[in-house]
Amino acid sequence: MSLQNEPLTPAEGYAETAYRANAIPEQSYAPQNEMLRGRILETRLPWGSYLGVNPTTYQYSDLWFREYQYIGDDYHDYTMINESRWSKRVDENANDLYRIARFFFIIFSHLFSFTGGGGWVFTGIAIFVSVVGTVGQLFVDEPSFPFLIIGIPLTIGGICGVATLLRWLWEKYEIKFYKGNRNWSDNYAFCRRTGLINTEIGNFSFYEFDAYIEMTVGTQGSQFHSFKLIHRYPHRSRLPHTKDPLEFSFSVDGSIAQLYAIWDMLQRYMDVSQPLPDVPELEPFRHLDPTTKAYDEADKRGRPATYWRDLYANSSAEELKAMREAHRAEVDSTAWGGRPDLMELSVPNYRETRKGEPEDVNDFGRFPWKAGQFLDRPETAQPLDSAGHQQNNEKSR
């Protein structure tokens, strides 16, 4: 597939603070972030050098089309991400009593359900207790076989059956709750048009954050990796009444490569010299973003305006699953390593403060005991223009 090798000139519609990878201003030295001590931040992901590959979670969403069909004309405001903001918080139009009731409803329906919950486990325990109690009655002088024999398993099974029904109703009609009670907030979001990240303690420039892969260890020694975006200058963004740093998480499914892909997608989303990432959730709004509109009108996208909508409408669940798995394999096989870090040109001590990169990004995390060595990234020796470091797949994968 061909790549976009020339910069796009965005039309009016962006603030002067809008983020452009080829125009990151000089910044101050990166201080030692004491709040990160004790955390296992295994590698810091590079700025720039886009590969145009989106994470599978966003490229082939399980829920996107169902939500899009139901919400209809209001989809722009009720979706987590549109052409101007990628929200990280929901402002619900619901009172506290409703929130509490819903919390316990979801806990009950999901914990005791036979489908995806612990229904079979609880019922199995009830049967075991009943059998043990029944056998125990054989060793007493006057055995009796009360409610214990059948009553406990039937009661627990009935409770789990009700939970299963409630969970089915929730999963079928949750979009109605979604539209009726939830509004994605502009006050806690990544804002493309301004280049700022809006938070409850102020607004911060996107380029002041660094992306990390963090590893956490479970109680039984299992390892989990997650994507974290952490503010580089904690003395300017200390959260009130806590020592926690200002940071964001983005959830994706799959390998370490998927974490690289979400960072690639987030950067392209915020970079107004790039068209919006070509994912289903953003397709309905491409014409509302100046750069993306110009890109599509120049026929650089190479797809119909309703490509994703038509694909989901005309594909079976099995076909979508196959495409999803094929894309997952593509993300995992992409050469994510060995790229320079554009931020070295903006932050004087950036290279000295960063973590190294795994020798083999694609195998890293798959076999923790074979993690291999960490290597330094290639140096970014001179400023790069848009053609040098910004690549965006015309048919985003």
mmCIF file of C-alpha atoms in Angstrom:
data_model
loop_
_atom_site.group_PDB
_atom_site.id
_atom_site.type_symbol
_atom_site.label_atom_id
_atom_site.label_comp_id
_atom_site.label_asym_id
_atom_site.label_seq_id
_atom_site.Cartn_x
_atom_site.Cartn_y
_atom_site.Cartn_z
ATOM 1 C CA MET A 1 0.000 0.000 0.000
ATOM 2 C CA SER A 2 1.179 3.498 -0.751
ATOM 3 C CA LEU A 3 1.884 5.978 1.996
ATOM 4 C CA GLN A 4 1.229 9.673 2.227
ATOM 5 C CA ASN A 5 4.612 11.296 1.572
ATOM 6 C CA GLU A 6 3.648 14.934 1.375
ATOM 7 C CA PRO A 7 2.441 17.255 4.129
ATOM 8 C CA LEU A 8 -1.126 18.475 4.157
ATOM 9 C CA THR A 9 -1.920 22.122 4.689
ATOM 10 C CA PRO A 10 -4.869 22.332 7.081
ATOM 11 C CA ALA A 11 -7.575 24.858 6.376
ATOM 12 C CA GLU A 12 -8.936 27.255 8.936
ATOM 13 C CA GLY A 13 -10.585 25.643 11.901
ATOM 14 C CA TYR A 14 -7.687 24.862 14.236
ATOM 15 C CA ALA A 15 -6.372 26.915 17.124
ATOM 16 C CA GLU A 16 -2.823 28.250 17.114
ATOM 17 C CA THR A 17 -2.046 25.723 19.841
ATOM 18 C CA ALA A 18 -3.095 22.772 17.653
ATOM 19 C CA TYR A 19 -0.508 20.007 17.632
ATOM 20 C CA ARG A 20 1.701 19.491 14.583
ATOM 21 C CA ALA A 21 4.552 17.035 14.828
ATOM 22 C CA ASN A 22 6.760 19.215 12.620
ATOM 23 C CA ALA A 23 6.226 22.290 14.813
ATOM 24 C CA ILE A 24 6.793 21.163 18.408
ATOM 25 C CA PRO A 25 8.239 24.137 20.354
ATOM 26 C CA GLU A 26 11.322 23.943 22.516
ATOM 27 C CA GLN A 27 10.557 22.841 26.034
ATOM 28 C CA SER A 28 12.290 22.861 29.385
ATOM 29 C CA TYR A 29 14.399 20.060 30.793
ATOM 30 C CA ALA A 30 12.481 16.972 31.869
ATOM 31 C CA PRO A 31 12.731 16.713 35.672
ATOM 32 C CA GLN A 32 13.064 13.503 37.625
ATOM 33 C CA ASN A 33 9.519 12.370 38.313
ATOM 34 C CA GLU A 34 9.646 11.091 41.879
ATOM 35 C CA MET A 35 6.017 9.992 41.687
ATOM 36 C CA LEU A 36 7.028 7.265 39.220
ATOM 37 C CA ARG A 37 9.405 5.519 41.609
ATOM 38 C CA GLY A 38 8.482 1.901 42.227
ATOM 39 C CA ARG A 39 6.554 1.567 38.977
ATOM 40 C CA ILE A 40 7.818 -0.737 36.242
ATOM 41 C CA LEU A 41 7.836 1.506 33.175
ATOM 42 C CA GLU A 42 9.565 -0.850 30.790
ATOM 43 C CA THR A 43 9.883 1.331 27.733
ATOM 44 C CA ARG A 44 8.962 4.797 26.500
ATOM 45 C CA LEU A 45 7.382 4.952 23.058
ATOM 46 C CA PRO A 46 8.750 7.322 20.407
ATOM 47 C CA TRP A 47 7.143 10.490 19.136
ATOM 48 C CA GLY A 48 6.622 10.816 15.385
ATOM 49 C CA SER A 49 7.594 8.294 12.715
ATOM 50 C CA TYR A 50 4.003 7.213 12.187
ATOM 51 C CA LEU A 51 3.345 3.831 10.664
ATOM 52 C CA GLY A 52 -0.371 4.419 10.031
ATOM 53 C CA VAL A 53 -1.433 1.220 11.801
ATOM 54 C CA ASN A 54 -4.415 1.322 14.170
ATOM 55 C CA PRO A 55 -5.010 -1.047 17.086
ATOM 56 C CA THR A 56 -7.429 -3.868 16.344
ATOM 57 C CA THR A 57 -9.786 -2.736 19.118
ATOM 58 C CA TYR A 58 -10.498 0.460 17.172
ATOM 59 C CA GLN A 59 -10.045 -0.853 13.641
ATOM 60 C CA TYR A 60 -12.646 -3.592 14.073
ATOM 61 C CA SER A 61 -14.856 -2.652 16.990
ATOM 62 C CA ASP A 62 -17.319 -5.209 18.324
ATOM 63 C CA LEU A 63 -19.948 -2.655 19.307
ATOM 64 C CA TRP A 64 -19.470 0.240 16.918
ATOM 65 C CA PHE A 65 -22.129 -0.488 14.309
ATOM 66 C CA ARG A 66 -24.800 -1.454 16.827
ATOM 67 C CA GLU A 67 -24.296 1.822 18.693
ATOM 68 C CA TYR A 68 -24.155 3.807 15.450
ATOM 69 C CA GLN A 69 -27.440 2.345 14.215
ATOM 70 C CA TYR A 70 -29.302 2.869 17.465
ATOM 71 C CA ILE A 71 -28.042 6.343 18.363
ATOM 72 C CA GLY A 72 -28.498 7.660 14.825
ATOM 73 C CA ASP A 73 -28.348 11.419 14.357
ATOM 74 C CA ASP A 74 -27.084 11.980 17.905
ATOM 75 C CA TYR A 75 -24.040 9.759 17.397
ATOM 76 C CA HIS A 76 -21.664 12.742 17.183
ATOM 77 C CA ASP A 77 -22.314 13.765 20.776
ATOM 78 C CA TYR A 78 -22.822 10.329 22.313
ATOM 79 C CA THR A 79 -19.714 8.608 21.001
ATOM 80 C CA MET A 80 -16.471 8.638 22.936
ATOM 81 C CA ILE A 81 -14.491 10.043 20.017
ATOM 82 C CA ASN A 82 -15.374 12.478 17.247
ATOM 83 C CA GLU A 83 -13.483 14.883 14.987
ATOM 84 C CA SER A 84 -12.729 17.392 17.760
ATOM 85 C CA ARG A 85 -12.311 15.480 21.038
ATOM 86 C CA TRP A 86 -11.388 12.049 22.324
ATOM 87 C CA SER A 87 -13.133 11.959 25.666
ATOM 88 C CA LYS A 88 -11.823 10.177 28.737
ATOM 89 C CA ARG A 89 -14.737 10.792 31.083
ATOM 90 C CA VAL A 90 -18.498 10.388 31.000
ATOM 91 C CA ASP A 91 -20.793 13.055 32.421
ATOM 92 C CA GLU A 92 -23.967 11.196 33.293
ATOM 93 C CA ASN A 93 -27.375 12.764 33.501
ATOM 94 C CA ALA A 94 -28.403 10.530 36.402
ATOM 95 C CA ASN A 95 -28.896 10.928 40.137
ATOM 96 C CA ASP A 96 -26.874 9.134 42.809
ATOM 97 C CA LEU A 97 -29.656 6.657 43.622
ATOM 98 C CA TYR A 98 -29.713 5.479 40.011
ATOM 99 C CA ARG A 99 -25.916 5.142 39.957
ATOM 100 C CA ILE A 100 -25.919 3.039 43.139
ATOM 101 C CA ALA A 101 -28.777 0.836 41.942
ATOM 102 C CA ARG A 102 -27.093 0.295 38.576
ATOM 103 C CA PHE A 103 -23.809 -0.579 40.260
ATOM 104 C CA PHE A 104 -25.375 -3.365 42.319
ATOM 105 C CA PHE A 105 -27.488 -4.479 39.347
ATOM 106 C CA ILE A 106 -24.370 -4.973 37.209
ATOM 107 C CA ILE A 107 -22.443 -6.658 40.025
ATOM 108 C CA PHE A 108 -25.281 -9.119 40.626
ATOM 109 C CA SER A 109 -26.093 -9.851 36.978
ATOM 110 C CA HIS A 110 -22.477 -10.279 35.913
ATOM 111 C CA LEU A 111 -21.190 -12.118 38.991
ATOM 112 C CA PHE A 112 -23.904 -14.780 39.216
ATOM 113 C CA SER A 113 -24.687 -15.174 35.510
ATOM 114 C CA PHE A 114 -24.241 -18.554 33.814
ATOM 115 C CA THR A 115 -22.859 -16.707 30.755
ATOM 116 C CA GLY A 116 -19.523 -15.123 31.488
ATOM 117 C CA GLY A 117 -20.057 -15.066 35.254
ATOM 118 C CA GLY A 118 -19.716 -17.450 38.143
ATOM 119 C CA GLY A 119 -23.146 -19.080 37.877
ATOM 120 C CA TRP A 120 -21.840 -22.568 37.177
ATOM 121 C CA VAL A 121 -19.284 -22.268 39.969
ATOM 122 C CA PHE A 122 -21.833 -21.190 42.579
ATOM 123 C CA THR A 123 -24.286 -23.858 41.460
ATOM 124 C CA GLY A 124 -21.545 -26.484 41.559
ATOM 125 C CA ILE A 125 -20.635 -25.474 45.102
ATOM 126 C CA ALA A 126 -24.297 -25.700 46.109
ATOM 127 C CA ILE A 127 -24.569 -29.209 44.649
ATOM 128 C CA PHE A 128 -21.375 -30.258 46.422
ATOM 129 C CA VAL A 129 -22.649 -28.940 49.770
ATOM 130 C CA SER A 130 -25.955 -30.719 49.205
ATOM 131 C CA VAL A 131 -24.269 -34.025 48.386
ATOM 132 C CA VAL A 132 -21.943 -33.805 51.398
ATOM 133 C CA GLY A 133 -24.858 -32.924 53.660
ATOM 134 C CA THR A 134 -26.911 -35.797 52.303
ATOM 135 C CA VAL A 135 -24.101 -38.312 52.783
ATOM 136 C CA GLY A 136 -23.622 -37.003 56.306
ATOM 137 C CA GLN A 137 -27.234 -37.851 57.125
ATOM 138 C CA LEU A 138 -26.488 -41.544 56.555
ATOM 139 C CA PHE A 139 -24.258 -41.583 59.615
ATOM 140 C CA VAL A 140 -26.730 -40.224 62.151
ATOM 141 C CA ASP A 141 -29.232 -42.222 64.209
ATOM 142 C CA GLU A 142 -32.281 -40.582 62.726
ATOM 143 C CA PRO A 143 -31.398 -39.444 59.212
ATOM 144 C CA SER A 144 -33.533 -36.839 57.555
ATOM 145 C CA PHE A 145 -33.299 -35.368 54.088
ATOM 146 C CA PRO A 146 -34.598 -31.856 54.420
ATOM 147 C CA PHE A 147 -34.412 -28.785 52.215
ATOM 148 C CA LEU A 148 -30.642 -29.386 51.986
ATOM 149 C CA ILE A 149 -30.911 -32.112 49.343
ATOM 150 C CA ILE A 150 -32.676 -30.289 46.532
ATOM 151 C CA GLY A 151 -33.513 -26.903 47.966
ATOM 152 C CA ILE A 152 -30.029 -25.388 48.058
ATOM 153 C CA PRO A 153 -29.045 -26.304 44.463
ATOM 154 C CA LEU A 154 -32.454 -25.180 43.158
ATOM 155 C CA THR A 155 -32.280 -21.903 45.057
ATOM 156 C CA ILE A 156 -28.760 -21.080 43.939
ATOM 157 C CA GLY A 157 -29.540 -22.222 40.389
ATOM 158 C CA GLY A 158 -32.644 -20.036 40.365
ATOM 159 C CA ILE A 159 -30.679 -17.007 41.565
ATOM 160 C CA CYS A 160 -28.062 -17.581 38.878
ATOM 161 C CA GLY A 161 -30.815 -18.040 36.297
ATOM 162 C CA VAL A 162 -32.330 -14.675 37.214
ATOM 163 C CA ALA A 163 -28.868 -13.098 37.019
ATOM 164 C CA THR A 164 -28.382 -14.625 33.575
ATOM 165 C CA LEU A 165 -31.676 -13.163 32.375
ATOM 166 C CA LEU A 166 -30.846 -9.732 33.765
ATOM 167 C CA ARG A 167 -27.432 -9.800 32.129
ATOM 168 C CA TRP A 168 -28.997 -10.724 28.788
ATOM 169 C CA LEU A 169 -31.444 -7.825 29.102
ATOM 170 C CA TRP A 170 -28.628 -5.450 30.028
ATOM 171 C CA GLU A 171 -26.454 -6.459 27.083
ATOM 172 C CA LYS A 172 -29.410 -6.198 24.707
ATOM 173 C CA TYR A 173 -30.679 -2.825 25.896
ATOM 174 C CA GLU A 174 -27.584 -1.170 27.359
ATOM 175 C CA ILE A 175 -27.388 1.230 24.415
ATOM 176 C CA LYS A 176 -30.690 2.729 25.556
ATOM 177 C CA PHE A 177 -29.128 3.392 28.947
ATOM 178 C CA TYR A 178 -26.067 4.727 27.120
ATOM 179 C CA LYS A 179 -28.037 7.290 25.133
ATOM 180 C CA GLY A 180 -30.436 8.184 27.905
ATOM 181 C CA ASN A 181 -27.942 8.748 30.688
ATOM 182 C CA ARG A 182 -24.404 9.229 29.416
ATOM 183 C CA ASN A 183 -22.721 12.128 27.685
ATOM 184 C CA TRP A 184 -19.037 12.021 26.856
ATOM 185 C CA SER A 185 -17.349 15.038 28.429
ATOM 186 C CA ASP A 186 -15.452 17.746 26.565
ATOM 187 C CA ASN A 187 -13.948 18.835 29.883
ATOM 188 C CA TYR A 188 -11.757 15.764 30.266
ATOM 189 C CA ALA A 189 -10.564 14.947 26.786
ATOM 190 C CA PHE A 190 -7.857 15.023 24.124
ATOM 191 C CA CYS A 191 -8.850 17.940 21.892
ATOM 192 C CA ARG A 192 -7.636 17.792 18.289
ATOM 193 C CA ARG A 193 -8.562 21.330 17.271
ATOM 194 C CA THR A 194 -6.697 22.959 20.172
ATOM 195 C CA GLY A 195 -3.861 20.480 20.708
ATOM 196 C CA LEU A 196 -4.674 20.481 24.419
ATOM 197 C CA ILE A 197 -5.610 17.817 26.932
ATOM 198 C CA ASN A 198 -8.428 19.134 29.089
ATOM 199 C CA THR A 199 -8.413 17.988 32.715
ATOM 200 C CA GLU A 200 -9.980 18.950 36.016
ATOM 201 C CA ILE A 201 -6.772 20.714 37.103
ATOM 202 C CA GLY A 202 -6.189 22.653 33.896
ATOM 203 C CA ASN A 203 -5.389 22.214 30.226
ATOM 204 C CA PHE A 204 -2.015 20.903 29.082
ATOM 205 C CA SER A 205 -0.314 20.686 25.706
ATOM 206 C CA PHE A 206 -0.340 17.229 24.166
ATOM 207 C CA TYR A 207 3.419 17.289 23.550
ATOM 208 C CA GLU A 208 4.080 17.623 27.306
ATOM 209 C CA PHE A 209 3.139 13.984 27.854
ATOM 210 C CA ASP A 210 5.163 10.816 27.352
ATOM 211 C CA ALA A 211 3.871 7.371 26.429
ATOM 212 C CA TYR A 212 5.026 4.341 28.387
ATOM 213 C CA ILE A 213 4.387 0.634 28.512
ATOM 214 C CA GLU A 214 3.909 -0.252 32.155
ATOM 215 C CA MET A 215 4.207 -3.763 33.524
ATOM 216 C CA THR A 216 2.346 -4.870 36.643
ATOM 217 C CA VAL A 217 2.746 -8.199 38.398
ATOM 218 C CA GLY A 218 -0.249 -10.158 39.636
ATOM 219 C CA THR A 219 -0.478 -11.969 42.949
ATOM 220 C CA GLN A 220 0.564 -15.267 41.333
ATOM 221 C CA GLY A 221 3.440 -13.808 39.343
ATOM 222 C CA SER A 222 1.509 -13.178 36.133
ATOM 223 C CA GLN A 223 2.537 -10.098 34.183
ATOM 224 C CA PHE A 224 0.288 -7.508 32.571
ATOM 225 C CA HIS A 225 1.257 -4.685 30.244
ATOM 226 C CA SER A 226 -0.687 -1.471 29.764
ATOM 227 C CA PHE A 227 -0.372 1.827 27.904
ATOM 228 C CA LYS A 228 0.150 4.948 30.022
ATOM 229 C CA LEU A 229 0.417 8.569 28.954
ATOM 230 C CA ILE A 230 2.110 10.500 31.778
ATOM 231 C CA HIS A 231 2.721 14.241 32.121
ATOM 232 C CA ARG A 232 6.415 15.010 31.813
ATOM 233 C CA TYR A 233 6.378 17.988 34.199
ATOM 234 C CA PRO A 234 4.681 16.806 37.418
ATOM 235 C CA HIS A 235 5.507 20.012 39.315
ATOM 236 C CA ARG A 236 2.954 21.729 37.079
ATOM 237 C CA SER A 237 0.267 19.063 37.269
ATOM 238 C CA ARG A 238 0.134 17.632 40.758
ATOM 239 C CA LEU A 239 -3.280 16.219 41.459
ATOM 240 C CA PRO A 240 -4.913 17.742 44.561
ATOM 241 C CA HIS A 241 -4.869 15.659 47.759
ATOM 242 C CA THR A 242 -2.834 12.865 46.175
ATOM 243 C CA LYS A 243 0.683 12.039 45.057
ATOM 244 C CA ASP A 244 -0.498 10.435 41.849
ATOM 245 C CA PRO A 245 0.806 11.902 38.577
ATOM 246 C CA LEU A 246 -1.475 13.239 35.865
ATOM 247 C CA GLU A 247 -1.809 10.320 33.492
ATOM 248 C CA PHE A 248 -4.178 8.568 31.104
ATOM 249 C CA SER A 249 -4.742 4.968 30.110
ATOM 250 C CA PHE A 250 -6.040 3.609 26.809
ATOM 251 C CA SER A 251 -7.328 0.044 26.749
ATOM 252 C CA VAL A 252 -6.544 -2.271 23.849
ATOM 253 C CA ASP A 253 -6.638 -6.029 23.526
ATOM 254 C CA GLY A 254 -3.733 -8.198 22.574
ATOM 255 C CA SER A 255 0.024 -7.971 22.392
ATOM 256 C CA ILE A 256 2.644 -5.321 23.117
ATOM 257 C CA ALA A 257 2.408 -4.340 19.445
ATOM 258 C CA GLN A 258 -1.204 -3.246 20.045
ATOM 259 C CA LEU A 259 0.087 -0.771 22.654
ATOM 260 C CA TYR A 260 2.450 0.691 20.074
ATOM 261 C CA ALA A 261 -0.483 0.914 17.675
ATOM 262 C CA ILE A 262 -2.690 2.907 20.082
ATOM 263 C CA TRP A 263 0.131 5.426 20.526
ATOM 264 C CA ASP A 264 0.527 5.681 16.757
ATOM 265 C CA MET A 265 -3.219 6.263 16.380
ATOM 266 C CA LEU A 266 -3.437 8.799 19.223
ATOM 267 C CA GLN A 267 -0.605 10.872 17.772
ATOM 268 C CA ARG A 268 -2.194 10.929 14.336
ATOM 269 C CA TYR A 269 -5.528 11.847 15.869
ATOM 270 C CA MET A 270 -3.996 14.887 17.600
ATOM 271 C CA ASP A 271 -1.735 15.914 14.685
ATOM 272 C CA VAL A 272 -3.731 18.340 12.530
ATOM 273 C CA SER A 273 -1.277 17.943 9.652
ATOM 274 C CA GLN A 274 -2.589 14.390 9.394
ATOM 275 C CA PRO A 275 -6.074 13.170 8.436
ATOM 276 C CA LEU A 276 -8.101 11.500 11.146
ATOM 277 C CA PRO A 277 -7.267 7.823 11.668
ATOM 278 C CA ASP A 278 -9.409 5.758 9.320
ATOM 279 C CA VAL A 279 -11.419 3.818 11.906
ATOM 280 C CA PRO A 280 -15.186 3.162 12.035
ATOM 281 C CA GLU A 281 -15.966 5.487 14.963
ATOM 282 C CA LEU A 282 -14.472 8.495 13.160
ATOM 283 C CA GLU A 283 -15.807 7.844 9.655
ATOM 284 C CA PRO A 284 -19.105 9.761 10.146
ATOM 285 C CA PHE A 285 -17.138 12.889 11.095
ATOM 286 C CA ARG A 286 -14.334 12.934 8.524
ATOM 287 C CA HIS A 287 -16.007 15.726 6.545
ATOM 288 C CA LEU A 288 -16.110 17.911 9.681
ATOM 289 C CA ASP A 289 -12.330 18.000 10.106
ATOM 290 C CA PRO A 290 -10.589 20.439 7.718
ATOM 291 C CA THR A 291 -7.436 18.404 7.087
ATOM 292 C CA THR A 292 -9.338 15.148 6.686
ATOM 293 C CA LYS A 293 -11.912 16.742 4.400
ATOM 294 C CA ALA A 294 -9.166 18.069 2.116
ATOM 295 C CA TYR A 295 -7.458 14.676 2.193
ATOM 296 C CA ASP A 296 -10.625 12.812 1.221
ATOM 297 C CA GLU A 297 -11.646 15.329 -1.444
ATOM 298 C CA ALA A 298 -8.222 14.853 -3.045
ATOM 299 C CA ASP A 299 -9.118 11.137 -3.232
ATOM 300 C CA LYS A 300 -6.173 10.153 -1.068
ATOM 301 C CA ARG A 301 -8.223 7.977 1.230
ATOM 302 C CA GLY A 302 -8.932 5.517 -1.547
ATOM 303 C CA ARG A 303 -12.214 4.394 0.016
ATOM 304 C CA PRO A 304 -15.876 5.360 -0.317
ATOM 305 C CA ALA A 305 -17.177 7.874 2.206
ATOM 306 C CA THR A 306 -19.261 5.160 3.884
ATOM 307 C CA TYR A 307 -16.709 2.362 3.679
ATOM 308 C CA TRP A 308 -16.956 1.212 7.299
ATOM 309 C CA ARG A 309 -20.713 1.622 7.531
ATOM 310 C CA ASP A 310 -21.234 -0.507 4.420
ATOM 311 C CA LEU A 311 -18.677 -3.088 5.531
ATOM 312 C CA TYR A 312 -20.403 -3.665 8.868
ATOM 313 C CA ALA A 313 -23.873 -3.603 7.325
ATOM 314 C CA ASN A 314 -23.009 -6.236 4.719
ATOM 315 C CA SER A 315 -20.634 -8.521 6.622
ATOM 316 C CA SER A 316 -21.539 -11.416 8.879
ATOM 317 C CA ALA A 317 -20.188 -11.829 12.388
ATOM 318 C CA GLU A 318 -17.919 -14.611 11.126
ATOM 319 C CA GLU A 319 -16.524 -12.416 8.337
ATOM 320 C CA LEU A 320 -15.855 -9.544 10.739
ATOM 321 C CA LYS A 321 -14.143 -11.919 13.141
ATOM 322 C CA ALA A 322 -11.892 -13.171 10.351
ATOM 323 C CA MET A 323 -10.983 -9.606 9.354
ATOM 324 C CA ARG A 324 -10.355 -8.764 12.994
ATOM 325 C CA GLU A 325 -7.962 -11.678 13.422
ATOM 326 C CA ALA A 326 -6.176 -10.881 10.154
ATOM 327 C CA HIS A 327 -5.696 -7.305 11.291
ATOM 328 C CA ARG A 328 -4.437 -8.469 14.677
ATOM 329 C CA ALA A 329 -1.782 -10.531 12.905
ATOM 330 C CA GLU A 330 -0.850 -7.495 10.796
ATOM 331 C CA VAL A 331 -0.388 -5.301 13.872
ATOM 332 C CA ASP A 332 1.736 -7.977 15.527
ATOM 333 C CA SER A 333 3.964 -8.305 12.461
ATOM 334 C CA THR A 334 4.522 -4.561 11.952
ATOM 335 C CA ALA A 335 8.128 -3.444 12.542
ATOM 336 C CA TRP A 336 7.578 -1.100 15.484
ATOM 337 C CA GLY A 337 11.146 -0.960 16.716
ATOM 338 C CA GLY A 338 14.208 0.985 15.635
ATOM 339 C CA ARG A 339 12.541 4.359 15.024
ATOM 340 C CA PRO A 340 14.001 7.708 16.172
ATOM 341 C CA ASP A 341 12.199 9.794 18.770
ATOM 342 C CA LEU A 342 11.146 13.210 17.506
ATOM 343 C CA MET A 343 10.854 14.659 21.016
ATOM 344 C CA GLU A 344 14.650 14.592 21.369
ATOM 345 C CA LEU A 345 14.687 17.744 19.233
ATOM 346 C CA SER A 346 12.448 19.617 21.663
ATOM 347 C CA VAL A 347 13.448 18.519 25.188
ATOM 348 C CA PRO A 348 17.195 19.068 25.884
ATOM 349 C CA ASN A 349 17.749 16.063 28.169
ATOM 350 C CA TYR A 350 15.099 13.818 26.664
ATOM 351 C CA ARG A 351 17.469 11.122 25.462
ATOM 352 C CA GLU A 352 19.149 10.857 28.858
ATOM 353 C CA THR A 353 15.879 10.457 30.767
ATOM 354 C CA ARG A 354 14.132 7.855 28.680
ATOM 355 C CA LYS A 355 13.892 4.099 28.932
ATOM 356 C CA GLY A 356 15.479 1.909 26.301
ATOM 357 C CA GLU A 357 13.566 -0.035 23.695
ATOM 358 C CA PRO A 358 13.239 -3.838 23.600
ATOM 359 C CA GLU A 359 15.520 -5.456 21.075
ATOM 360 C CA ASP A 360 12.539 -7.242 19.550
ATOM 361 C CA VAL A 361 9.339 -5.277 20.129
ATOM 362 C CA ASN A 362 7.095 -7.935 18.628
ATOM 363 C CA ASP A 363 8.322 -10.716 20.934
ATOM 364 C CA PHE A 364 8.644 -8.524 24.009
ATOM 365 C CA GLY A 365 6.131 -9.453 26.684
ATOM 366 C CA ARG A 366 5.186 -12.682 24.971
ATOM 367 C CA PHE A 367 7.925 -14.590 26.762
ATOM 368 C CA PRO A 368 8.931 -12.504 29.825
ATOM 369 C CA TRP A 369 11.853 -14.777 30.658
ATOM 370 C CA LYS A 370 13.245 -14.145 27.163
ATOM 371 C CA ALA A 371 12.843 -10.381 27.176
ATOM 372 C CA GLY A 372 16.265 -9.856 25.648
ATOM 373 C CA GLN A 373 18.259 -6.683 25.939
ATOM 374 C CA PHE A 374 17.094 -3.087 25.680
ATOM 375 C CA LEU A 375 18.634 -0.925 22.989
ATOM 376 C CA ASP A 376 19.003 2.813 22.417
ATOM 377 C CA ARG A 377 16.879 4.267 19.669
ATOM 378 C CA PRO A 378 18.549 5.813 16.623
ATOM 379 C CA GLU A 379 19.357 9.463 17.222
ATOM 380 C CA THR A 380 17.218 12.138 15.630
ATOM 381 C CA ALA A 381 20.086 14.160 14.223
ATOM 382 C CA GLN A 382 18.229 17.005 12.530
ATOM 383 C CA PRO A 383 14.741 18.481 12.299
ATOM 384 C CA LEU A 384 12.467 16.492 10.063
ATOM 385 C CA ASP A 385 9.747 17.958 7.902
ATOM 386 C CA SER A 386 6.393 16.309 7.499
ATOM 387 C CA ALA A 387 7.626 14.258 4.588
ATOM 388 C CA GLY A 388 10.508 12.896 6.615
ATOM 389 C CA HIS A 389 8.746 11.638 9.686
ATOM 390 C CA GLN A 390 5.027 11.616 9.111
ATOM 391 C CA GLN A 391 3.642 8.685 7.273
ATOM 392 C CA ASN A 392 -0.012 7.861 7.164
ATOM 393 C CA ASN A 393 -1.442 4.929 5.321
ATOM 394 C CA GLU A 394 -4.020 6.066 2.792
ATOM 395 C CA LYS A 395 -5.960 2.906 3.548
ATOM 396 C CA SER A 396 -5.357 2.847 7.266
ATOM 397 C CA ARG A 397 -5.025 -0.730 8.348
#
